[in-house]
mmCIF file of C-alpha atoms and ligand atoms in Angstrom:
data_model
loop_
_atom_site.group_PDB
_atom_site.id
_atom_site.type_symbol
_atom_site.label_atom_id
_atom_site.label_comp_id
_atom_site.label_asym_id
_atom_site.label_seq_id
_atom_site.Cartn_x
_atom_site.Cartn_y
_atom_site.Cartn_z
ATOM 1 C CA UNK K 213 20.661 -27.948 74.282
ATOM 2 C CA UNK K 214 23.612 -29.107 72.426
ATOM 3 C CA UNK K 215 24.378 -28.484 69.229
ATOM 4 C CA UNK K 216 25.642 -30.585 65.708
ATOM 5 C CA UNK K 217 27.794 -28.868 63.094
ATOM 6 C CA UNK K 218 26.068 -29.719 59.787
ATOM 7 C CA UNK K 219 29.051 -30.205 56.873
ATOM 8 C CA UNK K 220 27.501 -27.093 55.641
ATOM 9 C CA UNK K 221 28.265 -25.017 58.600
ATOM 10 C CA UNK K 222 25.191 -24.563 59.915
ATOM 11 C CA UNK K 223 24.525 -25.683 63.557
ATOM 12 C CA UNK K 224 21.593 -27.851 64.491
ATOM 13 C CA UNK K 225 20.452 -28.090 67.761
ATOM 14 C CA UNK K 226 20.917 -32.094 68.142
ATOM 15 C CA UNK K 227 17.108 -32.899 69.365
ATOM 16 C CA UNK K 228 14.124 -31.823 68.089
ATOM 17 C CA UNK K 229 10.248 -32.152 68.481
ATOM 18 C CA UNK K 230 8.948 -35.277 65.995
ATOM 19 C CA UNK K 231 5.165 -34.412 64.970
ATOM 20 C CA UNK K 232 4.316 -37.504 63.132
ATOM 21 C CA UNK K 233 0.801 -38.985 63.465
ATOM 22 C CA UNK K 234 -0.229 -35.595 65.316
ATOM 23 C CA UNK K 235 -3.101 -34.366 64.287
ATOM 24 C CA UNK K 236 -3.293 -30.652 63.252
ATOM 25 C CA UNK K 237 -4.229 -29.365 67.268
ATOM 26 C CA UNK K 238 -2.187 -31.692 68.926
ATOM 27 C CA UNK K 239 0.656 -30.507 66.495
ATOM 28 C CA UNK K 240 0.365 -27.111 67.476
ATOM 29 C CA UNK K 241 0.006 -27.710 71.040
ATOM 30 C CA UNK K 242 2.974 -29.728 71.154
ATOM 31 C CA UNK K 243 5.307 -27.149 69.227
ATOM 32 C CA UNK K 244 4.069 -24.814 71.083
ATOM 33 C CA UNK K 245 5.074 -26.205 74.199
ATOM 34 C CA UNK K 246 8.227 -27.486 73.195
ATOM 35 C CA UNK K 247 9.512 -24.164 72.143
ATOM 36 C CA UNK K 248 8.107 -22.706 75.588
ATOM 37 C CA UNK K 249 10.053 -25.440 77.063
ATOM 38 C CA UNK K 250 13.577 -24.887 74.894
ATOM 39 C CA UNK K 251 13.384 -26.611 72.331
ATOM 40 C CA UNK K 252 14.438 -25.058 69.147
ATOM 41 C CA UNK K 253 14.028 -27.909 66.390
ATOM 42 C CA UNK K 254 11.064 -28.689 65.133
ATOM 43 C CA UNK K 255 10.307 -31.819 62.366
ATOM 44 C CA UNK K 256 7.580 -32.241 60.459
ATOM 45 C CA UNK K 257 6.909 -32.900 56.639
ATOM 46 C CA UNK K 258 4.576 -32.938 53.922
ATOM 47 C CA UNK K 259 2.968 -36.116 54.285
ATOM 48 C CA UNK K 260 2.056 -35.751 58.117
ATOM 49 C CA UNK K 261 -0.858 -32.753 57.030
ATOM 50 C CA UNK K 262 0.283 -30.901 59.715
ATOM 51 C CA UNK K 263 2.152 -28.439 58.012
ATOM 52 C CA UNK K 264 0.015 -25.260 58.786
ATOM 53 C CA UNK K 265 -0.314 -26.409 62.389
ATOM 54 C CA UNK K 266 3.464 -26.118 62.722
ATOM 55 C CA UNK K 267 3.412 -22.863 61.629
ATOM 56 C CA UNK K 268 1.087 -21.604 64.259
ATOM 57 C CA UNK K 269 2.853 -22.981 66.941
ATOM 58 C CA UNK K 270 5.764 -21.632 65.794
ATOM 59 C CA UNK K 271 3.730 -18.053 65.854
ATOM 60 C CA UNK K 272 1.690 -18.808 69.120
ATOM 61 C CA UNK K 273 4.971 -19.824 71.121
ATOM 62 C CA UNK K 274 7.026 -16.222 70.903
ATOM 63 C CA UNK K 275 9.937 -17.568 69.711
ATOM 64 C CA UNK K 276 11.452 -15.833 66.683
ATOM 65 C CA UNK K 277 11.865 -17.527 63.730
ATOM 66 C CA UNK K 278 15.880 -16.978 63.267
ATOM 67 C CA UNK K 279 15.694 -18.612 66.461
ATOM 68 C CA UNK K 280 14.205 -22.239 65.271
ATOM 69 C CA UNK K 281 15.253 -25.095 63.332
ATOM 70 C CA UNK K 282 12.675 -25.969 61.244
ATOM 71 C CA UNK K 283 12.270 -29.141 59.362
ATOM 72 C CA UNK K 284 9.978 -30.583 56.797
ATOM 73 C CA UNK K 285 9.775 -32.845 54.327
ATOM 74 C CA UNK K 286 8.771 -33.599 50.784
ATOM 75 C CA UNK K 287 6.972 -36.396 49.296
ATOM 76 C CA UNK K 288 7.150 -38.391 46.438
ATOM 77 C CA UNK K 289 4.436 -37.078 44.765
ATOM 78 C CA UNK K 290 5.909 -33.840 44.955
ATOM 79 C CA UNK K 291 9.112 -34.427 43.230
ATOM 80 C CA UNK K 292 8.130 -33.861 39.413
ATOM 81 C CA UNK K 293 7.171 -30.470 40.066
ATOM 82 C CA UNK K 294 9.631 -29.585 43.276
ATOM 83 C CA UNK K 295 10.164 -26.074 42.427
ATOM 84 C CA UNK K 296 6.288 -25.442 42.885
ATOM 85 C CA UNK K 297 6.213 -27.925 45.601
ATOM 86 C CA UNK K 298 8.857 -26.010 47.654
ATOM 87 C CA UNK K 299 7.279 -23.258 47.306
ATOM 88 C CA UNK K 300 3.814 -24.437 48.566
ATOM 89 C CA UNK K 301 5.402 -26.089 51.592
ATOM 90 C CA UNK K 302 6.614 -22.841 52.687
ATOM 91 C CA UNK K 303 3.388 -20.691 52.146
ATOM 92 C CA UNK K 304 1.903 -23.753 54.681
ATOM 93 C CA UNK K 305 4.487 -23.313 57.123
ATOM 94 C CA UNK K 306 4.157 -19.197 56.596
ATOM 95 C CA UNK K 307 7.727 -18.648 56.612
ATOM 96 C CA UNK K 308 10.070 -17.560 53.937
ATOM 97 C CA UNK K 309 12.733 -20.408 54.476
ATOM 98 C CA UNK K 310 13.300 -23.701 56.017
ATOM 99 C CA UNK K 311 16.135 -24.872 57.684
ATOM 100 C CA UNK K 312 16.415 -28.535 56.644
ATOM 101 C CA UNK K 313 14.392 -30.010 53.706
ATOM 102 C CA UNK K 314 14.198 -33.630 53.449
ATOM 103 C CA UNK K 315 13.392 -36.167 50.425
ATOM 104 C CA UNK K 316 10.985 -38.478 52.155
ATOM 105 C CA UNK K 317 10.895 -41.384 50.150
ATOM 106 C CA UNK K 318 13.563 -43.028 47.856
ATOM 107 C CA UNK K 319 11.326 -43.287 44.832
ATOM 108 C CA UNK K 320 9.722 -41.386 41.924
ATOM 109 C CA UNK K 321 12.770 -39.191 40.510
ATOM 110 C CA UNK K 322 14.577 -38.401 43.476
ATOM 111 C CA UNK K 323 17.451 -36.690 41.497
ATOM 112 C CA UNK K 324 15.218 -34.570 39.732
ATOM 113 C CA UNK K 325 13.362 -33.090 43.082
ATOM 114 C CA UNK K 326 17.292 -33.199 44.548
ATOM 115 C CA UNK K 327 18.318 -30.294 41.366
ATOM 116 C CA UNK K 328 14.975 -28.176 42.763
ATOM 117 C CA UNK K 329 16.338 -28.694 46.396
ATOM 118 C CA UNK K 330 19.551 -27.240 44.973
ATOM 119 C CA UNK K 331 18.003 -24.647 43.450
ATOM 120 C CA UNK K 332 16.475 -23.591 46.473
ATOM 121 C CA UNK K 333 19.503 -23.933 48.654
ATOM 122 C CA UNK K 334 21.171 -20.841 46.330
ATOM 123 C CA UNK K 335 17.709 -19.047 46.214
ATOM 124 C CA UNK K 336 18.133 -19.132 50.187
ATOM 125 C CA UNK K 337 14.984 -20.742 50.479
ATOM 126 C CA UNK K 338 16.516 -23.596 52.688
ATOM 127 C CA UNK K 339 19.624 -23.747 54.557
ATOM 128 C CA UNK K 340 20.420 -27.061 54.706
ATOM 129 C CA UNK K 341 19.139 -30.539 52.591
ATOM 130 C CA UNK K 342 18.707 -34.369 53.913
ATOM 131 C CA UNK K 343 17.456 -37.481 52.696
ATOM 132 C CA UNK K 344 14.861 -39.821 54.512
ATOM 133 C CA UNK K 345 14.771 -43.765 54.653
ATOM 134 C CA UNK K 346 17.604 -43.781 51.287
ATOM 135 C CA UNK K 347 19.616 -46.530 51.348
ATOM 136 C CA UNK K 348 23.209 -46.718 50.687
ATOM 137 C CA UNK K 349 23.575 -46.632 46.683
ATOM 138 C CA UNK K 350 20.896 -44.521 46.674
ATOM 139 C CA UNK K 351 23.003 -42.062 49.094
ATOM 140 C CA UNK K 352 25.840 -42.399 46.320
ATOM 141 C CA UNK K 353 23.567 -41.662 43.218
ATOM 142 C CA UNK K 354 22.651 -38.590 45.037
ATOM 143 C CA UNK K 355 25.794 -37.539 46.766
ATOM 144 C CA UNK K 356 27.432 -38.498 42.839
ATOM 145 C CA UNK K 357 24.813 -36.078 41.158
ATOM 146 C CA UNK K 358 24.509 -33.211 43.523
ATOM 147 C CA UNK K 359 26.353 -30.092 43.419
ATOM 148 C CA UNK K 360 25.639 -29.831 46.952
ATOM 149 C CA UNK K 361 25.601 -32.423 48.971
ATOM 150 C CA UNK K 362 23.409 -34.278 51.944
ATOM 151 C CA UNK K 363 24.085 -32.710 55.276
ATOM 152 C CA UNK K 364 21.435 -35.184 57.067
ATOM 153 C CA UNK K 365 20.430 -38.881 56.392
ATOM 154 C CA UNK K 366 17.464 -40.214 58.706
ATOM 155 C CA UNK K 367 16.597 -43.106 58.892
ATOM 156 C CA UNK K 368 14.653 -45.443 62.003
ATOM 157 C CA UNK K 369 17.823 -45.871 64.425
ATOM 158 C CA UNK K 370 17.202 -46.987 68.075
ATOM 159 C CA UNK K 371 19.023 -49.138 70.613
ATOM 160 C CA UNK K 372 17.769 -52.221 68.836
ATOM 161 C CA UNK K 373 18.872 -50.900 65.032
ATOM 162 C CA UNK K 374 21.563 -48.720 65.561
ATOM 163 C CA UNK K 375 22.848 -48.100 61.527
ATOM 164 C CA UNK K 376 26.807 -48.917 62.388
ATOM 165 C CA UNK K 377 27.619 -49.750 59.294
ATOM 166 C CA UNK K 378 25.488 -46.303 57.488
ATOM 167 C CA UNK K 379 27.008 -44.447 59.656
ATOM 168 C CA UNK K 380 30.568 -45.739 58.702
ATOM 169 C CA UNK K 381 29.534 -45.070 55.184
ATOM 170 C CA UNK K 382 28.326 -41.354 56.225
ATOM 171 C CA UNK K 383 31.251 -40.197 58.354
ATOM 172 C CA UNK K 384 34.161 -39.515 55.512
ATOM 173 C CA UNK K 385 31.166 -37.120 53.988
ATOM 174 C CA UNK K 386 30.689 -35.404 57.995
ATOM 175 C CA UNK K 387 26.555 -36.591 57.171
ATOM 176 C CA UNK K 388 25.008 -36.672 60.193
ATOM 177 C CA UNK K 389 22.242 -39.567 61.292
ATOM 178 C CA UNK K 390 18.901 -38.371 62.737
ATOM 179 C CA UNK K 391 17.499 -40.997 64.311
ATOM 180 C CA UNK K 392 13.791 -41.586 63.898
ATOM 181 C CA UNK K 393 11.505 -43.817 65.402
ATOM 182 C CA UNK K 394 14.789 -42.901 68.844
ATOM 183 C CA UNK K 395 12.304 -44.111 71.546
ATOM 184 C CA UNK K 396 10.888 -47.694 69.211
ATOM 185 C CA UNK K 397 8.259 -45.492 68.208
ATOM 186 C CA UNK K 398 6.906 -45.961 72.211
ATOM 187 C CA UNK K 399 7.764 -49.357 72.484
ATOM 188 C CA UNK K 400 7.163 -50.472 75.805
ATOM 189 C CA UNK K 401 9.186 -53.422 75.810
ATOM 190 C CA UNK K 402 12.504 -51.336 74.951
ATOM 191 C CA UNK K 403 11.603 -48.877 77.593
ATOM 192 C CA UNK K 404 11.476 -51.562 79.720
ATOM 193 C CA UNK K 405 14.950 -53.542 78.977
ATOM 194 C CA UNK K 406 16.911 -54.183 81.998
ATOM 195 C CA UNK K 407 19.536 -52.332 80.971
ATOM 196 C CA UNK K 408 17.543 -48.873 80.652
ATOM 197 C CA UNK K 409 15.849 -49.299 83.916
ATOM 198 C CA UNK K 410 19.164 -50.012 86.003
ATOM 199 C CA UNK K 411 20.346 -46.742 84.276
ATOM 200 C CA UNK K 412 17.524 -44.466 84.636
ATOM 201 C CA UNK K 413 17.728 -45.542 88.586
ATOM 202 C CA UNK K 414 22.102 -45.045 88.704
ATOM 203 C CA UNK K 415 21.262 -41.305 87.053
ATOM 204 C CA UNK K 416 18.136 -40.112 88.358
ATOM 205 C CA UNK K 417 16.384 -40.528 84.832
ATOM 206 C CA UNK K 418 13.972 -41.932 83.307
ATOM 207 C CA UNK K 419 14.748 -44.801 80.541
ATOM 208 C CA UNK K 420 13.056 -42.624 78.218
ATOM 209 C CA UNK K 421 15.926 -40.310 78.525
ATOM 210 C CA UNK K 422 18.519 -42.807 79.208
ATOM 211 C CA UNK K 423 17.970 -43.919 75.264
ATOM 212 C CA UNK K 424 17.580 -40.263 74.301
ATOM 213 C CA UNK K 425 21.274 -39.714 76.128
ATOM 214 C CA UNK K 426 22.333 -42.682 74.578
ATOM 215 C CA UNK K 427 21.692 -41.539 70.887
ATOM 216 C CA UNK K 428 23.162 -38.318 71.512
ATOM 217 C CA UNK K 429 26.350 -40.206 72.885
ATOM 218 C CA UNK K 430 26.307 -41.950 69.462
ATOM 219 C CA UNK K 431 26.502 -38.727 67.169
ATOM 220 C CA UNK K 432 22.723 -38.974 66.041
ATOM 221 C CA UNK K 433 20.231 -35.861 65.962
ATOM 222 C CA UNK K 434 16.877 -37.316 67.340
ATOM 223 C CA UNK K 435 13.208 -35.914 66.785
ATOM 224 C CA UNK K 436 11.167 -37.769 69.888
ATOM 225 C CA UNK K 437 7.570 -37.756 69.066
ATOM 226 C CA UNK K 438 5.420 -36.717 72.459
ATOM 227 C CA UNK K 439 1.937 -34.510 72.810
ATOM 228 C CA UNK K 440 2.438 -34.701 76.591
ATOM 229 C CA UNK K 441 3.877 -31.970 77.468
ATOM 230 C CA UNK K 442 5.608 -33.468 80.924
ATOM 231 C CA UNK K 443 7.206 -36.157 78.359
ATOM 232 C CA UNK K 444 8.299 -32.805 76.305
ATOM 233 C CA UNK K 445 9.930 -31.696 78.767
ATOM 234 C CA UNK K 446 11.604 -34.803 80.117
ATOM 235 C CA UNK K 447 12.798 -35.694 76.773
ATOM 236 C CA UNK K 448 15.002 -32.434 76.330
ATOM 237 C CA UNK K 449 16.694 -33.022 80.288
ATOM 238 C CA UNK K 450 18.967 -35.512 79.158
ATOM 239 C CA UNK K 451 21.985 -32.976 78.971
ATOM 240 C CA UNK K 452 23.332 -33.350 81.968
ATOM 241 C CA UNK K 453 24.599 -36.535 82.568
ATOM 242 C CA UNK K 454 27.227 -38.675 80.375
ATOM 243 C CA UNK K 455 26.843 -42.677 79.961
ATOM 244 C CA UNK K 456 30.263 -44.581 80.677
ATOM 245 C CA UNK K 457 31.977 -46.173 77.412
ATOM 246 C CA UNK K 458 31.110 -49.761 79.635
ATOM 247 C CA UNK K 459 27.358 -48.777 79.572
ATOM 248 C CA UNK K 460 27.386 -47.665 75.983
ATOM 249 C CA UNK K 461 29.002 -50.966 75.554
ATOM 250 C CA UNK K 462 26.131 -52.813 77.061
ATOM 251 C CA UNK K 463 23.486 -51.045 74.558
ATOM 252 C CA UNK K 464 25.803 -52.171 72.079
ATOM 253 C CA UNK K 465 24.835 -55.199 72.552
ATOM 254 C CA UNK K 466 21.072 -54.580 71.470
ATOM 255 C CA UNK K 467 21.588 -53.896 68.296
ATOM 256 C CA UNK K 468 20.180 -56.204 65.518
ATOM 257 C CA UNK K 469 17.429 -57.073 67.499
ATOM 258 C CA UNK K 470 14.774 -55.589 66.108
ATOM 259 C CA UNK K 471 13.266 -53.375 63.160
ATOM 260 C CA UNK K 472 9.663 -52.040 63.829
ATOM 261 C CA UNK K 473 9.255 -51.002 60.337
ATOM 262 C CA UNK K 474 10.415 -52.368 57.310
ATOM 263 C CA UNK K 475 8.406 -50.822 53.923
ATOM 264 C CA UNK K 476 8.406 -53.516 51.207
ATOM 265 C CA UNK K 477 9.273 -52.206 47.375
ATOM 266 C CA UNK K 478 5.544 -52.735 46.567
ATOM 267 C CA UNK K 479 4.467 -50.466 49.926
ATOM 268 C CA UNK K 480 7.049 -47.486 48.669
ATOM 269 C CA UNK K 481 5.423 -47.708 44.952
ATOM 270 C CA UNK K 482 1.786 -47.930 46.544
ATOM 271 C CA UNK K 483 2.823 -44.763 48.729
ATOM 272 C CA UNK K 484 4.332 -43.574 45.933
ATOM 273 C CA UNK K 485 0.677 -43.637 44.165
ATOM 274 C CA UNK K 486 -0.801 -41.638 47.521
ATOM 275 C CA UNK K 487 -1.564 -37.870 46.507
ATOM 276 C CA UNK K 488 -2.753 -35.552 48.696
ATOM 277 C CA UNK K 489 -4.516 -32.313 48.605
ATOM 278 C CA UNK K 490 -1.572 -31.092 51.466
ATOM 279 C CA UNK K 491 -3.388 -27.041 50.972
ATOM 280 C CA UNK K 492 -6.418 -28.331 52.187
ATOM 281 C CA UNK K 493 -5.357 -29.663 55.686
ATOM 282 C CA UNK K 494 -6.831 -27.603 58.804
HETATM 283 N N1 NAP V 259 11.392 -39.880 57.934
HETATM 284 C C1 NAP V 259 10.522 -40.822 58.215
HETATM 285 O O1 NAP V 259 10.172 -41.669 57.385
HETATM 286 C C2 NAP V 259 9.952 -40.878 59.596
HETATM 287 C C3 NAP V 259 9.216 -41.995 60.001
HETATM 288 C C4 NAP V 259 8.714 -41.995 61.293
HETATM 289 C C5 NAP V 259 8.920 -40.927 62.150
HETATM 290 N N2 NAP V 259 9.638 -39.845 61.705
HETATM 291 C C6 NAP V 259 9.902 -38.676 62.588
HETATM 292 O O2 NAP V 259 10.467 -39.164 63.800
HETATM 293 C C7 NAP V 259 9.706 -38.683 64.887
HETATM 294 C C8 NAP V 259 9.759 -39.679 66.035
HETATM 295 O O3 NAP V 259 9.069 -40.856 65.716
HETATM 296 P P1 NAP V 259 7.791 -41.301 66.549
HETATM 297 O O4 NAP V 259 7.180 -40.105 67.182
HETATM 298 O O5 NAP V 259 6.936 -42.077 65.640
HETATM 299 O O6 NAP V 259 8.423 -42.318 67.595
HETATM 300 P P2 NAP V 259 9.275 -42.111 68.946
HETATM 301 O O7 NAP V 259 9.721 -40.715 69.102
HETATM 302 O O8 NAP V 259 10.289 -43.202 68.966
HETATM 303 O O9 NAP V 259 8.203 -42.469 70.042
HETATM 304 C C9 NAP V 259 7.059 -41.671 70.249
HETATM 305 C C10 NAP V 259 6.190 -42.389 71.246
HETATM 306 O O10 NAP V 259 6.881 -42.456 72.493
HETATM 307 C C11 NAP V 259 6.106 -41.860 73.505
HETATM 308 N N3 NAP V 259 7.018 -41.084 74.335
HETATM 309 C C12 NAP V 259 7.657 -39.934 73.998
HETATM 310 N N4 NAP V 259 8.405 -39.496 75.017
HETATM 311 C C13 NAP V 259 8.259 -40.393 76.023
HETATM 312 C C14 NAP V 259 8.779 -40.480 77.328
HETATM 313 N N5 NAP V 259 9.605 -39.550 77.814
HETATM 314 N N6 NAP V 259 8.403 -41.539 78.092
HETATM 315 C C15 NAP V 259 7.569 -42.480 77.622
HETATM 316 N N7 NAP V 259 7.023 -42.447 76.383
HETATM 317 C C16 NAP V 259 7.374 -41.404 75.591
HETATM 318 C C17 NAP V 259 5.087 -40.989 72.822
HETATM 319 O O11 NAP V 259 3.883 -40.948 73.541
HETATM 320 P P3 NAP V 259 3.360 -39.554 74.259
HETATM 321 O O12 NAP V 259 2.810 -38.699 73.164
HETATM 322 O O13 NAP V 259 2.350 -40.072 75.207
HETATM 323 O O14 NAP V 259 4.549 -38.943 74.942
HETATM 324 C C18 NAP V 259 4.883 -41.720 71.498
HETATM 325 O O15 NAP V 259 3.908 -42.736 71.644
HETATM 326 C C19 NAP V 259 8.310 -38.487 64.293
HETATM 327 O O16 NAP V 259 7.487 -37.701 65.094
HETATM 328 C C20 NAP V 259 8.664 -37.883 62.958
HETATM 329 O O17 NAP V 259 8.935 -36.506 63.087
HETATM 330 C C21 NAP V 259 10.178 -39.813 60.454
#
């Protein structure tokens, strides 16, 4: 497993397991077996109620905690009262620290929650802080208020919306992309693009991990979403090969092509409304 150098110093190990959408047993089946399997990143957040679930995974699979990159995420709701919130997301997890902490959403008073972040950064609470689906003068406002500033920014990024001009923005600050959504969210029709399958047959692959190889190529971190633990598993073997800069060329050419999801303002203020008893999941 390779590894990214966060601006802060810390290393990341560039892929991790996604657990959006899983439900609490699936979530702890699938961390589980990734971290049986190698992997050593872990994403989940606040809004996916799967929280706890991580945390016994972590527990069930063996692996020491120093030894895993653990992500999570807070939501919007959350930021008035971040210090507390911070707190609570760690008593779910059952650890005494997270490794990346993310704002999920760019509304409600992102600075505010950012100066709680900050204050748990130096209270060694979390080791490293991100933002989630910001755009760019939103990055600025942050990056122009913080003491400390974003390691990570993630945003949906896949072979058919593949952030160039972000990640221009990002690279004189060394903030690295994580790439959600890195497989179309399952998409069977990017899977499926001539390109990938002419690939995964050239390197013995599968086009699953010919994108996967691709994003790494590009600089991104990426946090594939899979319960099946075969997929697990085949979605971490992509370190082994290199694409040429001709066939990075061709996915190149993809980009722009299409967005699978695009949150109007009124959808992040209706989210922004969503509360959630997050103690009370399973
Ligand atoms: N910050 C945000 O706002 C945000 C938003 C969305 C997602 N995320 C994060 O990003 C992660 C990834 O997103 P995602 O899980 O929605 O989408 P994804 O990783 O692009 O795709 C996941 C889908 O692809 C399938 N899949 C995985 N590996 C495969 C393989 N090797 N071959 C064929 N199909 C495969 C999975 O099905 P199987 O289970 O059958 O393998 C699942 O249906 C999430 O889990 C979450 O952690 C963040």
């Amino acid at each position: 497993m390779e590894t990214i150098k966060l601006n802060n110093g810390i290393e990341m190990p560039a892929e991790g397991l996604g657990t959006f959408l899983m439900e609490p047993d699936d979530a702890q089946a699938a961390v589980e077996s990734a971290l049986e399997q190698g992997y050593r990143h872990i994403d989940t957040a606040n809004y996916y109620m799967n929280e706890k679930a991580v945390g016994r995974g972590m527990r069930a699979s063996g692996v020491p905690r120093e030894e895993i990159f653990l992500s999570t995420k807070l939501w919007p709701t959350e930021y008035d009262d971040a210090d507390a919130a911070i707190d609570a997301t760690l008593a779910r997890l059952g650890t005494d620290y997270v490794d990346m902490l993310i704002l999920h959403q760019p509304i409600c008073d992102y600075i505010a929650a950012w100066k709680s972040m900050e204050r748990a950064y130096q209270a060694g609470k979390v080791r490293s802080l991100g933002l989630s689906n910001f755009p760019q003068e939103k990055i600025q406002e942050v990056i122009d208020a913080a003491e400390i500033k974003p390691q990570l920014v993630t945003v949906e990024c896949h072979p058919y919306f593949q952030e160039r001009e972000l990640r221009e923005y990002l690279a004189p600050y060394g903030i690295v992309i994580e790439a959600w959504y890195p497989l179309g969210h399952g998409d069977k029709g990017l899977l499926e693009e001539s390109v990938f399958q002419e690939l995964a047959k050239k390197y013995g692959k599968t086009p699953a991990q010919v994108i996967l190889r691709w994003h790494v190529q590009m600089g991104n971190s990426i946090i594939p979403g899979s319960t099946n633990p075969a997929h697990i598993a085949d979605n971490a073997d992509i370190f082994d090969f290199e694409l040429t800069d001709e066939e990075m060329g061709r996915i190149a050419e993809l980009d722009g092509t299409k967005r699978y999801y695009q949150p109007s303002q009124e959808k992040l203020e209706a989210y922004a409304a969503m509360t959630a008893d997050y103690d009370a999941q399973k």
